[in-house]
Coordinates of C-alpha atoms and ligand atoms in Angstrom, one line a residue:
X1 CA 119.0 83.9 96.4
X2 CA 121.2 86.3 98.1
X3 CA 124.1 84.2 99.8
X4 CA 125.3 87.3 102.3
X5 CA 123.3 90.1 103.4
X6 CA 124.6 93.8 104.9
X7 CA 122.4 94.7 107.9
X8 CA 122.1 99.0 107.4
X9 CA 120.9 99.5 110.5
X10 CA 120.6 98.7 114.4
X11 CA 118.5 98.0 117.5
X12 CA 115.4 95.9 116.9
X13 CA 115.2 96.2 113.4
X14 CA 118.4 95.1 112.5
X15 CA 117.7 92.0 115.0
X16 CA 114.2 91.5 112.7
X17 CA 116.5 91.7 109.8
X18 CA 118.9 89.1 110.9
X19 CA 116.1 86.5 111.7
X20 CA 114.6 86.3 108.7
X21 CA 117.9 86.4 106.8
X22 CA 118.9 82.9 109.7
X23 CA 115.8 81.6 108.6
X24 CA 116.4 81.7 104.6
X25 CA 119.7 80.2 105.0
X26 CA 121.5 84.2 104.1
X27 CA 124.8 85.2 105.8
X28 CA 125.0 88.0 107.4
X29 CA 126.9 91.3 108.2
X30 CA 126.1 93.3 110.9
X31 CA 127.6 97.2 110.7
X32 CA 127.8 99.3 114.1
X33 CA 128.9 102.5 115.6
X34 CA 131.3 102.3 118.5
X35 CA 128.2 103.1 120.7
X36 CA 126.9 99.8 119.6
X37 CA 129.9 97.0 119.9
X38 CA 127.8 94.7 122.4
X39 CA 124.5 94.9 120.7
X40 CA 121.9 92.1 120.2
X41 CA 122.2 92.0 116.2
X42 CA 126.1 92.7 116.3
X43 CA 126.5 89.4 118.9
X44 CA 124.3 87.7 116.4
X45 CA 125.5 88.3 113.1
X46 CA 127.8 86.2 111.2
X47 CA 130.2 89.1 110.4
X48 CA 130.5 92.6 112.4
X49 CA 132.1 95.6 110.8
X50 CA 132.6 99.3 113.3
X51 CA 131.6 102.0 110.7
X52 CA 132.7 104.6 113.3
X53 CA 131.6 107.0 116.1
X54 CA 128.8 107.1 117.9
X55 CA 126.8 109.8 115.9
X56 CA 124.8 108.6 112.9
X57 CA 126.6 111.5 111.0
X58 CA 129.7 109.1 111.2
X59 CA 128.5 105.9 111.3
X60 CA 124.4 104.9 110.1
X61 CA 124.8 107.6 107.5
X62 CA 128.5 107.2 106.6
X63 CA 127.8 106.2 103.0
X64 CA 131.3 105.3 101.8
X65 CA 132.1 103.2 105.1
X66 CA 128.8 101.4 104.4
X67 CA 129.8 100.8 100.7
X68 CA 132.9 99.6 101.9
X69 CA 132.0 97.1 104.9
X70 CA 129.5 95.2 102.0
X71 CA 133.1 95.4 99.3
X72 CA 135.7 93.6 101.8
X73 CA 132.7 91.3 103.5
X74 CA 131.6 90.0 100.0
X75 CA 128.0 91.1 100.8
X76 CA 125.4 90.8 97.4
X77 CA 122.6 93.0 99.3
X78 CA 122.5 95.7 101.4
X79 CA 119.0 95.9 103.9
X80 CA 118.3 99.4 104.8
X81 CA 115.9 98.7 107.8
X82 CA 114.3 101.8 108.6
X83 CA 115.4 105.4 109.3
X84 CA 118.7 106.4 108.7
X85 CA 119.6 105.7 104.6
X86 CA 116.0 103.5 104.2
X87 CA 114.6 106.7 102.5
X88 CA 117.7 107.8 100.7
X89 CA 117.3 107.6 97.1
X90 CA 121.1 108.5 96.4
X91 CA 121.9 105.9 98.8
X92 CA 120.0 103.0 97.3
X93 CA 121.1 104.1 93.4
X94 CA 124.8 104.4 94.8
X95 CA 124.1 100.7 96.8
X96 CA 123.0 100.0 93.2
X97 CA 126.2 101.3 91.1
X98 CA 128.6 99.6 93.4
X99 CA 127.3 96.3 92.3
X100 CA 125.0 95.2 95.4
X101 CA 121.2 94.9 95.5
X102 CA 119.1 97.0 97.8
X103 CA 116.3 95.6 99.7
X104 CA 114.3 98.3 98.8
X105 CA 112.2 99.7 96.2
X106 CA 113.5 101.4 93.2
X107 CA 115.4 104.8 93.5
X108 CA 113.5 106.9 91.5
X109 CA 110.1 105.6 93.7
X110 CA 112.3 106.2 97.0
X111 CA 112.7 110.1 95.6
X112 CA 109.0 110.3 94.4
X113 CA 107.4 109.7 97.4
X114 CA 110.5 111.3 99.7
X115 CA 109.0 114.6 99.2
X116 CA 105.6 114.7 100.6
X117 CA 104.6 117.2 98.0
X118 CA 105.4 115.8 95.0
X119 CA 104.2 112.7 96.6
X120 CA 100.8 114.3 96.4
X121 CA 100.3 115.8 93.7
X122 CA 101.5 111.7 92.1
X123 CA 99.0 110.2 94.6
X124 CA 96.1 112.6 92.7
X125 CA 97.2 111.7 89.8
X126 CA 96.8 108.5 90.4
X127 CA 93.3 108.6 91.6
X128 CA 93.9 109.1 95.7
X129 CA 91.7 111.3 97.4
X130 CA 94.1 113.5 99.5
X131 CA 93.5 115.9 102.0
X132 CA 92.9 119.7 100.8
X133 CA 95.9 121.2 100.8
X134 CA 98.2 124.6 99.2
X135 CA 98.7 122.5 96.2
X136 CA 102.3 122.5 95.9
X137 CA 105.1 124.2 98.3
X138 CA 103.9 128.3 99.5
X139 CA 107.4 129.9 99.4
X140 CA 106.4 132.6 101.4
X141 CA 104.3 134.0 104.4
X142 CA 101.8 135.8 101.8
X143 CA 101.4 132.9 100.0
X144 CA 100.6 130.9 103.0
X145 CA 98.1 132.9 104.3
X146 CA 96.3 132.8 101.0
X147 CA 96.4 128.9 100.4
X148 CA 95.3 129.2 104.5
X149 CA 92.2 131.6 103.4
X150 CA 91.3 128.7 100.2
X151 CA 91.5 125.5 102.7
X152 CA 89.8 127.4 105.8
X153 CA 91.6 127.0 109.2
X154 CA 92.5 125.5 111.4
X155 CA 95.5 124.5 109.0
X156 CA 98.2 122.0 109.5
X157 CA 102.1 123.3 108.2
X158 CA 104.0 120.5 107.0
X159 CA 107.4 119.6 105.7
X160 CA 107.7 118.6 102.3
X161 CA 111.2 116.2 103.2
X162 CA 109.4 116.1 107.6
X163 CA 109.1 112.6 109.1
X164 CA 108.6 111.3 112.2
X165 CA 106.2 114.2 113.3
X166 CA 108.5 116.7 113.1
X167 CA 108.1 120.1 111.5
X168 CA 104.5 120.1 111.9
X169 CA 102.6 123.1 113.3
X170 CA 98.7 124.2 113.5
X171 CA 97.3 127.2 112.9
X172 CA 93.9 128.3 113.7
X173 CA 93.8 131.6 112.1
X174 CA 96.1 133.9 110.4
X175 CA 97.8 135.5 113.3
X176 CA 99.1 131.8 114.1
X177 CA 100.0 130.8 110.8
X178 CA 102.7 133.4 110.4
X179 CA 104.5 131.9 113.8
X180 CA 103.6 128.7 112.8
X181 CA 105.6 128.8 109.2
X182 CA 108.3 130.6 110.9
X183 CA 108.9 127.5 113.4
X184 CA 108.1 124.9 111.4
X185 CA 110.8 126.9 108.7
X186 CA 113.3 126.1 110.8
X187 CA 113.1 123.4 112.0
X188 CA 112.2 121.6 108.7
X189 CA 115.7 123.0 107.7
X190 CA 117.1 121.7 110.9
X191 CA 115.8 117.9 110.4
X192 CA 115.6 117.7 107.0
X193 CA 118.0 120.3 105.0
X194 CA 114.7 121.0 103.2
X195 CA 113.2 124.2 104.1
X196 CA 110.3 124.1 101.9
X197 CA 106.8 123.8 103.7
X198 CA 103.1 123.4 102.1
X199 CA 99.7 123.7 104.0
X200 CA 96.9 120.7 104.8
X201 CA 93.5 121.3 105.8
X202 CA 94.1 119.8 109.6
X203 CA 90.9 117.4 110.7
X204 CA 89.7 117.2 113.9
X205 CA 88.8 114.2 114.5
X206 CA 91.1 111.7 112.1
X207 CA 92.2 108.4 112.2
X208 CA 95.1 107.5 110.7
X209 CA 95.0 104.5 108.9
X210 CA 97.7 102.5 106.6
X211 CA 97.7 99.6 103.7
X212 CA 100.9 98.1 103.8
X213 CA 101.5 96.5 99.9
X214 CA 103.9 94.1 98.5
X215 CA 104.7 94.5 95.3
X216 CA 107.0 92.3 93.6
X217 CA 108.0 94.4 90.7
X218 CA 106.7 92.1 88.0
X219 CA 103.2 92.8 88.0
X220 CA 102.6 90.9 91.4
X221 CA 100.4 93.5 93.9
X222 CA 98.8 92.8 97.2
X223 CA 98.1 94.0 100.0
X224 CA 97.9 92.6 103.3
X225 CA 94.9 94.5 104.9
X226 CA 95.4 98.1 107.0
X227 CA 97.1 99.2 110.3
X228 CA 95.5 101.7 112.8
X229 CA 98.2 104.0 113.9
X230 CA 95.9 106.6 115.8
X231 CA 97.2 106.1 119.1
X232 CA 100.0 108.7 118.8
X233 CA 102.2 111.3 120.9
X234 CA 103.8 114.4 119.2
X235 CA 102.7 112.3 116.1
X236 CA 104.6 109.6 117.0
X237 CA 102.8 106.4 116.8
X238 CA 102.7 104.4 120.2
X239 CA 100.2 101.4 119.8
X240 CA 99.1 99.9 116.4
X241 CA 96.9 97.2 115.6
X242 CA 95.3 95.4 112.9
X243 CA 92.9 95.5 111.5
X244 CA 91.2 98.9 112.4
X245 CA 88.2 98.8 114.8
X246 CA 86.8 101.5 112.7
X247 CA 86.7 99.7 109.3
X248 CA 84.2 97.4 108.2
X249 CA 84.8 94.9 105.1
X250 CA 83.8 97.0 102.8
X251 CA 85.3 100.2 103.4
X252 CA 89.0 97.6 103.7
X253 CA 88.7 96.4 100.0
X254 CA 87.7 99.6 98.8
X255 CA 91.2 101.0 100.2
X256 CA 93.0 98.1 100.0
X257 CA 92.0 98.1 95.8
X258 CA 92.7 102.1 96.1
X259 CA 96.4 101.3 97.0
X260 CA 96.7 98.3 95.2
X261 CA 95.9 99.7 91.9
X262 CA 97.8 103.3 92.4
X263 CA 101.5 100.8 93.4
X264 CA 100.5 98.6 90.1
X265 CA 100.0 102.0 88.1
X266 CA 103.7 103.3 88.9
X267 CA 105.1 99.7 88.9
X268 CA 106.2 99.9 91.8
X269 CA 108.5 97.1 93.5
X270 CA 109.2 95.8 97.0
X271 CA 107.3 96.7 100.6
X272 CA 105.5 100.0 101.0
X273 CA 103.2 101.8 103.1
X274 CA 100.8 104.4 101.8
X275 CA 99.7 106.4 104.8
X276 CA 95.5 108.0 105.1
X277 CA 93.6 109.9 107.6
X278 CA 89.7 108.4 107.9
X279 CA 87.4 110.5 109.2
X280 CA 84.0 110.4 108.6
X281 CA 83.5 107.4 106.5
X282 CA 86.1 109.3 104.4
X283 CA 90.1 108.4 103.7
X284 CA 92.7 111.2 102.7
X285 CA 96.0 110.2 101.0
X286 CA 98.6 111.4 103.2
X287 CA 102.0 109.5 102.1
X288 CA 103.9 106.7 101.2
X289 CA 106.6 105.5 103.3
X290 CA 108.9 103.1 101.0
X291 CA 110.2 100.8 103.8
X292 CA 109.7 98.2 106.4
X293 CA 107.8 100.5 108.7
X294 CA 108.3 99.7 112.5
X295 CA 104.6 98.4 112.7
X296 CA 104.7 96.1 110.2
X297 CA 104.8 92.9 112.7
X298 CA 100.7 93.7 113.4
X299 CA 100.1 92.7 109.5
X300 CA 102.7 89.7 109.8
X301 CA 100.2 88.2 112.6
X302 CA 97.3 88.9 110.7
X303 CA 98.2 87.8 107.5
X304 CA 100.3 85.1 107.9
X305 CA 103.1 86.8 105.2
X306 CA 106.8 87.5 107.0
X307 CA 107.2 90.7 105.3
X308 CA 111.1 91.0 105.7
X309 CA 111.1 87.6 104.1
X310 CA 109.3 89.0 101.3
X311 CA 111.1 92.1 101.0
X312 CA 114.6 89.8 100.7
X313 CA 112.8 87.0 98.1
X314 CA 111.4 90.2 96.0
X315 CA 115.0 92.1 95.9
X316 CA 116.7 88.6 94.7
X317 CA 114.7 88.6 91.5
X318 CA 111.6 86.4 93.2
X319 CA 107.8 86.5 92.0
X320 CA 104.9 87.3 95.0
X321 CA 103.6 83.9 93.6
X322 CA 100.3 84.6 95.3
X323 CA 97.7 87.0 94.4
X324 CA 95.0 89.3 96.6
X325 CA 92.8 85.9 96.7
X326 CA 95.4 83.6 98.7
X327 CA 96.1 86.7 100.8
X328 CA 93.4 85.9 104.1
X329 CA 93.4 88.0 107.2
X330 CA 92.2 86.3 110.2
X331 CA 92.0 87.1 114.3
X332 CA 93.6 90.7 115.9
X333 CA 97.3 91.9 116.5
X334 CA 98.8 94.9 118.5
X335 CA 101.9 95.8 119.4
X336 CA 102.7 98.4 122.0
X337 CA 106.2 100.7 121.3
X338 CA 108.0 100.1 124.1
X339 CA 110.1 103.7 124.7
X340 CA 113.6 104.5 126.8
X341 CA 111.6 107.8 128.3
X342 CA 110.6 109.1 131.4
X343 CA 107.1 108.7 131.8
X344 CA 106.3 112.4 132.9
X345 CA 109.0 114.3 130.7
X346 CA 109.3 111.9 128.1
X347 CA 112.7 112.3 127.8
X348 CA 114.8 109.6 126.8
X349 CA 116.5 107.4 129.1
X350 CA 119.6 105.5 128.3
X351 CA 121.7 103.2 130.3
X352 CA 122.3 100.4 132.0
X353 CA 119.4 97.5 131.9
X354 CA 119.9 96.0 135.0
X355 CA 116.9 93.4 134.7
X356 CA 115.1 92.6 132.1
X357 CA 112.5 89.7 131.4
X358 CA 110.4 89.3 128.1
X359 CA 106.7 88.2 128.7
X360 CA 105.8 84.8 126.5
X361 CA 103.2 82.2 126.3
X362 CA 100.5 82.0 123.2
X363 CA 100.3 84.6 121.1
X364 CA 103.0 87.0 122.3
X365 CA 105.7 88.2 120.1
X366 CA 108.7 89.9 122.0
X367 CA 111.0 92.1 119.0
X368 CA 114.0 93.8 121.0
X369 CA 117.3 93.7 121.0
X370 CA 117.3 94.2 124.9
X371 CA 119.0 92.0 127.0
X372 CA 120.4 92.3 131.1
X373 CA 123.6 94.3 131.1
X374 CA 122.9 95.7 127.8
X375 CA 123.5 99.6 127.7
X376 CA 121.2 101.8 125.9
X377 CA 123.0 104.5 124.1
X378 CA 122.0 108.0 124.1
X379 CA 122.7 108.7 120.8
X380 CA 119.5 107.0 118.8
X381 CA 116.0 106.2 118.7
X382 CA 114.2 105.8 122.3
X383 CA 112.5 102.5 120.7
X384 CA 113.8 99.5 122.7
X385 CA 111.3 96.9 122.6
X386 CA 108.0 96.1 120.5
X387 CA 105.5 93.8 122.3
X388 CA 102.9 92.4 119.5
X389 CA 100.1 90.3 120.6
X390 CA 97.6 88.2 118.4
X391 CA 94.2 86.8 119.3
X392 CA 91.4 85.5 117.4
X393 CA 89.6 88.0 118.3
X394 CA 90.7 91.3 119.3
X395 CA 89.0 90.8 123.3
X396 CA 91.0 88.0 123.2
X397 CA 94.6 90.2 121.8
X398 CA 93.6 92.6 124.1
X399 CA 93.5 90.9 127.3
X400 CA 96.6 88.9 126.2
X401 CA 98.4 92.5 125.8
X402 CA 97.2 93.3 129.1
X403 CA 98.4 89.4 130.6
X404 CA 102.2 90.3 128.8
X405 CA 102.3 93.5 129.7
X406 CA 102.0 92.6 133.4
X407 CA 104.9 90.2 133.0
X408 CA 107.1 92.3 131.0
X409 CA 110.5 93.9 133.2
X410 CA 112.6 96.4 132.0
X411 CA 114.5 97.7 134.9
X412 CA 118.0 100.3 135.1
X413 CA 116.1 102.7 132.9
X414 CA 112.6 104.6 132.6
X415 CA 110.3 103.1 130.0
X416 CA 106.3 103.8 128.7
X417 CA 105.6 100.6 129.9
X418 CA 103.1 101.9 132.8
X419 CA 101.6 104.2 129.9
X420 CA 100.6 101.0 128.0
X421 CA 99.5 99.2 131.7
X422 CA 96.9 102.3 131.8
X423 CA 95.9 102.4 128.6
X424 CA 95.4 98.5 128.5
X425 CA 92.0 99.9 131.4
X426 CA 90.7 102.8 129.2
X427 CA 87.1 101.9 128.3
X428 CA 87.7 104.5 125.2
X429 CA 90.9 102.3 124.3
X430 CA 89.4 98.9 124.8
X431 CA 86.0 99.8 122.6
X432 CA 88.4 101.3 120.0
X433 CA 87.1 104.6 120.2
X434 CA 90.0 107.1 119.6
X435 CA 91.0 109.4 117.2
X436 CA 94.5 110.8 116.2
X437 CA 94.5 113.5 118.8
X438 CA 92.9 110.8 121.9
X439 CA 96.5 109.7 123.7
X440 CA 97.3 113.2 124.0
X441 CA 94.3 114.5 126.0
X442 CA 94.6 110.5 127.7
X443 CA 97.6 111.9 128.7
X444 CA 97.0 115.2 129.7
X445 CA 94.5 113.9 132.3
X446 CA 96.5 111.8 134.0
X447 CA 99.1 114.2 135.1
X448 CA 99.3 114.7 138.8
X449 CA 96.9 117.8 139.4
X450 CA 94.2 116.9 136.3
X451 CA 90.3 116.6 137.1
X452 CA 89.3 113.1 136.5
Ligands
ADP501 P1 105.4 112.1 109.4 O1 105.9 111.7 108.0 O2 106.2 113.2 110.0 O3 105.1 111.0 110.2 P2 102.6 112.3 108.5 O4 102.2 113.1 107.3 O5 102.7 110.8 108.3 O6 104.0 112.9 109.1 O7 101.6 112.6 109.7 C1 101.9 112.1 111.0 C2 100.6 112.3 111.9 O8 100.3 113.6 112.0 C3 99.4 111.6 111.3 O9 99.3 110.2 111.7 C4 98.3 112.4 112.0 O10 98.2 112.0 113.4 C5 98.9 113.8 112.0 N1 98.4 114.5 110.8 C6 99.0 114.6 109.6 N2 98.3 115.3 108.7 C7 97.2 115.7 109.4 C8 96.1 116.5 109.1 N3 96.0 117.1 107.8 N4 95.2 116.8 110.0 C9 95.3 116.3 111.3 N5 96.3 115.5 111.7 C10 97.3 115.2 110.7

């Protein structure tokens, strides 16, 4: 096992990282920008290196001054988290070259799945049913508008290298879909550095619904049941849970073998999340994220498996040692994304937390790296806190969400924690009757001025 560990990363996921590392008896190094000198996981950490500035240019995606924190710290592993370098395939083969392990899966699986389109076209291969789509990347306006004419509209324009929602534009005819490209163009070059775009037929009505798999690498798969991620703004997820309302038992091992045998196929190794849209009775491949994801704490509750555990004991040479028969899901977990953002604008809100108190008691899991007197920066991620509940059945997590969410106190600084208090009373939430698209008209109708 590794004896010292490089945390990649900040906020609540390098905290995450840190705590199972504590709890396996593994050292470890915390890296930070200047922005981040007093934070949780820096406070923590057995060793603390400044990589530089504030901007993630200089400091989360500062390559060499990662490389060389883990050289004059003795780390033998570098954690990614997610975000920043967890994607990077050149990252995790140069982690590789310089002599440390990554906590991650292989490069060449990190660049296969990086770009959604090649991503596809594997995931076909390999027996996924995927949403209709241009079939590769449509270099130009002409070519999108005949891919457009092939799917039918309305159409969805996505970035091949996009993430986190970004670069995404509808189209629901052909007079849109030459503004649309021309946006999304941009600003997939912007984000990404990757300008190339391809077309999805865009459902109306999805939800969007995840297997996370563990896979060590040696021929042990599992997979430790789905997600629900259709609560979403701007594409961003807000509240997960698992399981999915929407899925009965069959449906789950018919996915849950769909994955399984695709990440066996390619041999692939470590945590990973391969992403659908279910409408319908029907699920649609949509990609594979080859990280911890954010939500992955919902799974931990329900299946008993500490993932980042996993992902540590997998990258030190270890075997699963349990197959998809040990694995048994049991009761209902979901976590609310707790977001620095003002609850009208959504813009994000740094600063000073001038009060702050975690809700407790049975079943509630707190994961933030908040704290009173802490400072938010203004430079990252609006993610501050991730409140996960668990209850035997999902009544019970969901009035235990509602019970924490009236103790929770964040105060200095705007958060979406009334958003959750209001969701936490939707009938429509609380039957588990929403699609992808729901928390956006939720939203619209409670602005000031709405009908309703
Ligand atoms: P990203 O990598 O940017 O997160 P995804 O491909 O994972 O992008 O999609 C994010 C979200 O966008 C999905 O969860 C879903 O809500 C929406 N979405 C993606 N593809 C489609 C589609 N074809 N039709 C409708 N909604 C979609």
């Amino acid at each position: 096992m590794f004896e010292k560990v490089l945390i990649a990363n900040r906020g609540e996921i390098a905290l995450r990282i840190l705590r199972a590392c504590r709890e396996m008896g593994i050292q470890t190094v915390a890296v930070h920008s200047t922005a981040d000198s007093d934070a949780m996981h820096v406070r923590l950490a057995d060793e603390a290196v400044c990589i530089g500035p504030p901007a993630p240019r200089e400091s989360y995606l500062n390559v060499p001054a990662i490389l060389t924190a883990a050289t004059i710290t003795n780390a033998d592993a570098i954690h990614p988290g997610l975000g920043f370098l967890a994607e990077n395939a050149d990252f995790a083969a140069m982690v590789e070259e310089h002599g440390f392990a990554f906590i991650g899966p292989t490069p060449e699986h990190i660049r296969l799945m990086g770009d959604k389109v090649q991503a596809k076209l594997a995931a076909r291969r390999l027996g996924l049913p995927t949403v209709p789509d241009s079939e590769g990347a449509v270099a130009t306006v002409e070519a999108a508008l005949d891919a457009a004419q092939r799917i039918g509209y309305p159409v969805l324009v996505k970035a091949a290298g996009g993430g986190g929602g970004r670069g995404m534009r509808v189209a629901r005819g052909a007079d849109q879909l030459k503004g649309a490209i021309s946006v999304a163009r941009s600003e997939a070059k912007a984000f990404f550095g990757n300008d190339a775009l391809y077309l999805e037929k865009y459902l109306t009505q999805p939800r969007h619904i995840e297997m996370q798999i563990l896979c060590d690498g040696q021929g042990g798969v599992v997979h430790l049941g789905e997600r629900d991620c259709s609560i979403q703004r701007s594409h961003q997820k807000i509240v997960e849970e698992a399981l999915s309302p929407a899925l009965n038992a069959e449906e789950r091992a018919y996915i849950g073998k769909l994955a399984t045998d695709a990440v066996r196929e390619i041999g692939y190794r470590g945590a990973g999340t391969l992403e659908f849209l279910y409408e319908e009775g029907a699920f649609y491949f949509i990609e594979m994220n080859t990280r911890l994801q954010v939500e992955h704490p919902v799974s931990e509750m329900v299946s008993g498996v500490d993932i980042v555990r996993e992902q540590i004991r997998i990258a030190a040479g270890g075997t699963l040692g349990y197959t998809q028969a040990d694995i048994r899901l049991a009761g209902h977990a979901i976590e609310c994304r707790i977001n620095a953002e003002h609850p009208e604008t959504f813009l994000p809100s740094p600063g000073r937390i001038d009060e702050y108190h975690a809700p407790g008691g049975p079943g509630v899991r707190v994961d933030s790296h908040l704290y009173s007197g802490y400072v938010v920066p203004p430079h990252y991620d609006s993610l501050v806190a991730k409140l996960i509940c668990f209850g035997v059945t999902r009544n019970e997590c969901l009035m235990r969400v509602r019970r924490a969410l009236a103790e929770f106190v964040i105060g200095g600084i705007e958060t979406n924690l009334a958003l959750h208090r209001r969701l936490l009373t939707n009938h429509d939430f609380l039957d588990g009757r929403y699609d992808v698209h729901w928390l956006e008209r939720f939203v619209t109708s409670q602005r000031p001025g709405a009908d309703s």
